């Protein structure tokens, strides 16, 4: 199944955003979003990865 370009782009953006927040939280000890927002982003990415496996 071919993944639409817009979905691929959104998945990539979510991965980059989550990685950025991981760095801020774990390396710099300076989170910029609440845990609940991080959890929401992660759930969205997980849902998309299940719907559109690569």
XYZ file of C-alpha atoms in Angstrom:
54
model
C 0.000 0.000 0.000
C 1.323 3.404 -0.944
C 1.327 6.009 1.799
C 0.018 9.427 0.715
C 2.729 12.090 0.654
C 0.874 14.307 3.128
C 0.707 11.436 5.632
C 4.398 10.630 5.153
C 5.252 14.268 5.743
C 3.090 14.448 8.870
C 4.683 11.281 10.267
C 8.143 12.740 9.653
C 7.170 16.020 11.318
C 5.821 14.168 14.353
C 9.028 12.124 14.630
C 11.171 15.255 14.465
C 9.010 17.066 17.006
C 9.061 14.127 19.418
C 12.837 13.801 19.034
C 13.227 17.504 19.775
C 11.116 17.207 22.913
C 13.026 14.092 23.990
C 16.272 16.066 23.755
C 14.850 19.001 25.690
C 13.445 16.728 28.393
C 16.158 14.094 28.801
C 19.364 15.917 27.840
C 18.729 19.523 28.792
C 16.223 18.817 31.575
C 14.179 21.700 30.174
C 10.808 20.471 28.894
C 8.783 22.992 26.918
C 5.467 21.132 26.742
C 3.426 19.317 29.388
C 3.686 15.533 29.584
C 0.083 15.260 28.415
C 0.913 17.048 25.144
C 3.958 14.836 24.592
C 1.797 11.767 25.216
C -0.770 13.026 22.697
C 1.921 13.489 20.030
C 3.304 10.030 20.692
C -0.148 8.408 20.513
C -0.841 10.200 17.226
C 2.435 8.931 15.759
C 1.789 5.390 16.986
C -1.699 5.424 15.464
C -0.383 6.612 12.106
C 2.401 4.012 12.131
C -0.166 1.260 12.700
C -2.455 2.596 9.966
C 0.431 3.122 7.519
C 3.186 0.580 8.233
C 6.398 1.129 6.328
